[in-house]
XYZ file of N, CA, C and O in Angstrom:
268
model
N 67.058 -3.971 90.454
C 65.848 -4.132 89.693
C 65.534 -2.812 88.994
O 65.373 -1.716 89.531
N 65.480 -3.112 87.726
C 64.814 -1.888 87.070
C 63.908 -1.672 86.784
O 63.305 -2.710 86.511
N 63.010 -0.337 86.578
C 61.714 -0.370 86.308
C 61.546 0.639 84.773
O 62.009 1.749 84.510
N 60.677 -0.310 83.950
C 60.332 -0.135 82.619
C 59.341 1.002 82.376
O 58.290 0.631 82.899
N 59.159 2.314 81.783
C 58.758 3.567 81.877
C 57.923 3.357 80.421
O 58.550 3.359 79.361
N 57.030 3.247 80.444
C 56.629 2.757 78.953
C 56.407 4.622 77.873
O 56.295 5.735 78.387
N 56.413 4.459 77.148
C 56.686 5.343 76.187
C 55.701 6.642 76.027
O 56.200 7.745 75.802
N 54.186 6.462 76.158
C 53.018 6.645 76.671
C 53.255 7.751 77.998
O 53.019 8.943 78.196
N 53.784 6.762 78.668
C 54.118 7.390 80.320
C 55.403 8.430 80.269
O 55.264 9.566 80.722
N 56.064 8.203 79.970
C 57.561 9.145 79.478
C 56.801 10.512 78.819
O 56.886 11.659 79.260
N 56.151 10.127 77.815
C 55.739 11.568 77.245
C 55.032 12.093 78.172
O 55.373 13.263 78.352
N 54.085 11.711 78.936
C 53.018 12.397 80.063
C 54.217 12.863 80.936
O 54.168 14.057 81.230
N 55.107 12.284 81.333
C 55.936 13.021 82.650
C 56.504 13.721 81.995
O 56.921 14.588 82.764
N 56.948 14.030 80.637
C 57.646 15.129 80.058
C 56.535 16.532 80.220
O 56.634 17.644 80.739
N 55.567 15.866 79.544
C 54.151 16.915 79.033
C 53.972 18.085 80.848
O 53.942 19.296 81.068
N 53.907 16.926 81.658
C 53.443 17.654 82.694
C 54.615 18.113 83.795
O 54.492 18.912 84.724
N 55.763 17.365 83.400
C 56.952 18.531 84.155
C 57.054 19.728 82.995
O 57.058 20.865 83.466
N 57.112 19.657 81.955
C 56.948 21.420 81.390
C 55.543 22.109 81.555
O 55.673 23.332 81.490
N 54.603 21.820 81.694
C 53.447 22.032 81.774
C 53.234 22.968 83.816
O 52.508 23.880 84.212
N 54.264 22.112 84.509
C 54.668 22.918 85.607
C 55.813 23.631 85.934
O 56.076 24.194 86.996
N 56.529 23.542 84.820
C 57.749 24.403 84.822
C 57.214 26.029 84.247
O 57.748 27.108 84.505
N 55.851 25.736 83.300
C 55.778 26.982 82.390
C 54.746 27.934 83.359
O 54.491 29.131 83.229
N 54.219 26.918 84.430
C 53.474 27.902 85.575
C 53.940 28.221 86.933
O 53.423 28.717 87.934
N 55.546 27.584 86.493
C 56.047 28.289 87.853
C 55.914 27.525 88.859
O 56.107 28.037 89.962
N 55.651 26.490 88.807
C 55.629 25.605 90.109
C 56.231 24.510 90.566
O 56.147 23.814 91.578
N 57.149 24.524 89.130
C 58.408 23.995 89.798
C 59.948 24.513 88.899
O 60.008 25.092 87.814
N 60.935 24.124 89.679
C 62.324 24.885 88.295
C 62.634 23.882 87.325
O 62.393 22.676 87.301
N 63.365 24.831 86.335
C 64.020 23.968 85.034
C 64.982 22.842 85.695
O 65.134 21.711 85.234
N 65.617 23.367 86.882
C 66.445 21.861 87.242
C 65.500 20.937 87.865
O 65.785 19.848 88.364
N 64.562 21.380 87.801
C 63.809 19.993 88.517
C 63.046 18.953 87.440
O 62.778 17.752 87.489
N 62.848 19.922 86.526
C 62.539 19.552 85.147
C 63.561 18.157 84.300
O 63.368 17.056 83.784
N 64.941 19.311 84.665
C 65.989 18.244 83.808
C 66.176 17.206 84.729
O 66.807 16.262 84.254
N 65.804 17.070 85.976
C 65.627 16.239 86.773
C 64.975 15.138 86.721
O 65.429 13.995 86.762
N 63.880 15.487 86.628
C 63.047 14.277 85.936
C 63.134 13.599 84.188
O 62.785 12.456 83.890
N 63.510 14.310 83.519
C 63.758 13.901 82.287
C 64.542 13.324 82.134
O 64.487 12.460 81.260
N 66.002 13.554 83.124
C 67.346 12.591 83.487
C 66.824 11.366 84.269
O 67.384 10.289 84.063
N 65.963 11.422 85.011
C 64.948 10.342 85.458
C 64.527 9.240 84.483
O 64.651 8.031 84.683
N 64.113 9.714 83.614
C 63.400 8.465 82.073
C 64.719 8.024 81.590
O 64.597 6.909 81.083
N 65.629 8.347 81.555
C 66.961 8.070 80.618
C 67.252 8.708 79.508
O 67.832 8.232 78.532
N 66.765 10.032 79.670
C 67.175 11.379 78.584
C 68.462 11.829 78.876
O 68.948 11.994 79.995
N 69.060 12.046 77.616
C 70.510 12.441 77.976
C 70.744 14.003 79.048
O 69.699 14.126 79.687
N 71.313 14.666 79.258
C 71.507 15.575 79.876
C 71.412 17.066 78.981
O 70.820 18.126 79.187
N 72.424 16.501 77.754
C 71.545 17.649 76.483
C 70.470 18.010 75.777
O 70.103 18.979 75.112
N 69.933 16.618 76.214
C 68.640 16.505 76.110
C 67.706 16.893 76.569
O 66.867 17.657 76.092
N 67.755 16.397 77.566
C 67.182 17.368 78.937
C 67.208 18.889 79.122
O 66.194 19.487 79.482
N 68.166 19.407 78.920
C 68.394 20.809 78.958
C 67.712 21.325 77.645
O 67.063 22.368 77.730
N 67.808 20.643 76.357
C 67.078 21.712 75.133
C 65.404 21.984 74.620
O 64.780 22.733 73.868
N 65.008 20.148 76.146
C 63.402 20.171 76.055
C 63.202 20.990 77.168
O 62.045 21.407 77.223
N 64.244 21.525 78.465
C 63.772 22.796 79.497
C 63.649 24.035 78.373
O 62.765 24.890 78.321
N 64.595 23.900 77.653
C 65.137 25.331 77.378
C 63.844 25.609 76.245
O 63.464 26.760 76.027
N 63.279 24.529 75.623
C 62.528 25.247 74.676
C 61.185 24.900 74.583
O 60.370 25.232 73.722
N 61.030 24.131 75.655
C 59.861 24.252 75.958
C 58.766 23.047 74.893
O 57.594 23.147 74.529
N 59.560 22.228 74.722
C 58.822 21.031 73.790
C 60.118 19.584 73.264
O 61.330 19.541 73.472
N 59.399 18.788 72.702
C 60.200 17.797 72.758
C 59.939 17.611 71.032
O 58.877 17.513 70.418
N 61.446 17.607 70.506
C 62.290 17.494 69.651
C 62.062 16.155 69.129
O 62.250 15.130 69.785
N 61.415 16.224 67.244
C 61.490 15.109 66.776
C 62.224 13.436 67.382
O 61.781 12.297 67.529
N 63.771 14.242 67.628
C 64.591 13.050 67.447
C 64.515 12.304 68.860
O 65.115 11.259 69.115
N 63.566 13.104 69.860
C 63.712 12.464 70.890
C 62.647 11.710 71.017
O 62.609 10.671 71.677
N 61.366 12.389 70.142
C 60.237 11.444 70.230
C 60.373 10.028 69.790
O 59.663 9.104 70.188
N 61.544 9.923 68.763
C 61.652 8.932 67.677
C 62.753 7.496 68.783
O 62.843 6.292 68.542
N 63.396 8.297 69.933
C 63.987 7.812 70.837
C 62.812 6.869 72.063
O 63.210 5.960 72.791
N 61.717 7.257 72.029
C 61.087 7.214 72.789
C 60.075 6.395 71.889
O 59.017 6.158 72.471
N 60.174 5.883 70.524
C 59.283 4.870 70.046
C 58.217 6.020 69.017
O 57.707 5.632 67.966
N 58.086 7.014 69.398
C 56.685 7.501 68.987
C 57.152 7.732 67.243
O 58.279 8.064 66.876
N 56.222 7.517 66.531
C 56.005 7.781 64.747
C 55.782 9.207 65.135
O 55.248 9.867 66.027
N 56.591 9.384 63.798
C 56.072 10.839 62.807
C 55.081 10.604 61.728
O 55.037 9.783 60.812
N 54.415 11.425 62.049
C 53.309 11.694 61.094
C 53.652 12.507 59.983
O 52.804 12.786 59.136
């Protein structure tokens, strides 16, 4: 059984695993951990640890419009 992560919710668990990665209270692998969690690729994962925000093309992966 799988469970459906709605798009809304994906960005909040992104927002707030960097949001505790940037205060230290938890690590970048735990980070790419959870982002490998939603069904983010692994390079993916690593370039929203590494830089600290999430990349047009992933928002656009994840449903959300550009403004």
């Amino acid at each position: 059984m799988s469970k459906h992560i709605s798009r809304t919710s994906a960005i909040e668990v992104i927002k707030d695993a960097l949001t505790l990665y940037e205060s230290n209270r938890i690590s970048r692998w735990q980070v790419i951990n959870r982002l490998i969690h939603l069904g983010i690729s692994a390079d993916d994962a690593n370039m929203i640890a590494d830089h600290g925000n999430i990349p047009p093309n992933i928002l656009s992966t994840l449903g959300v419009l550009r403004r």
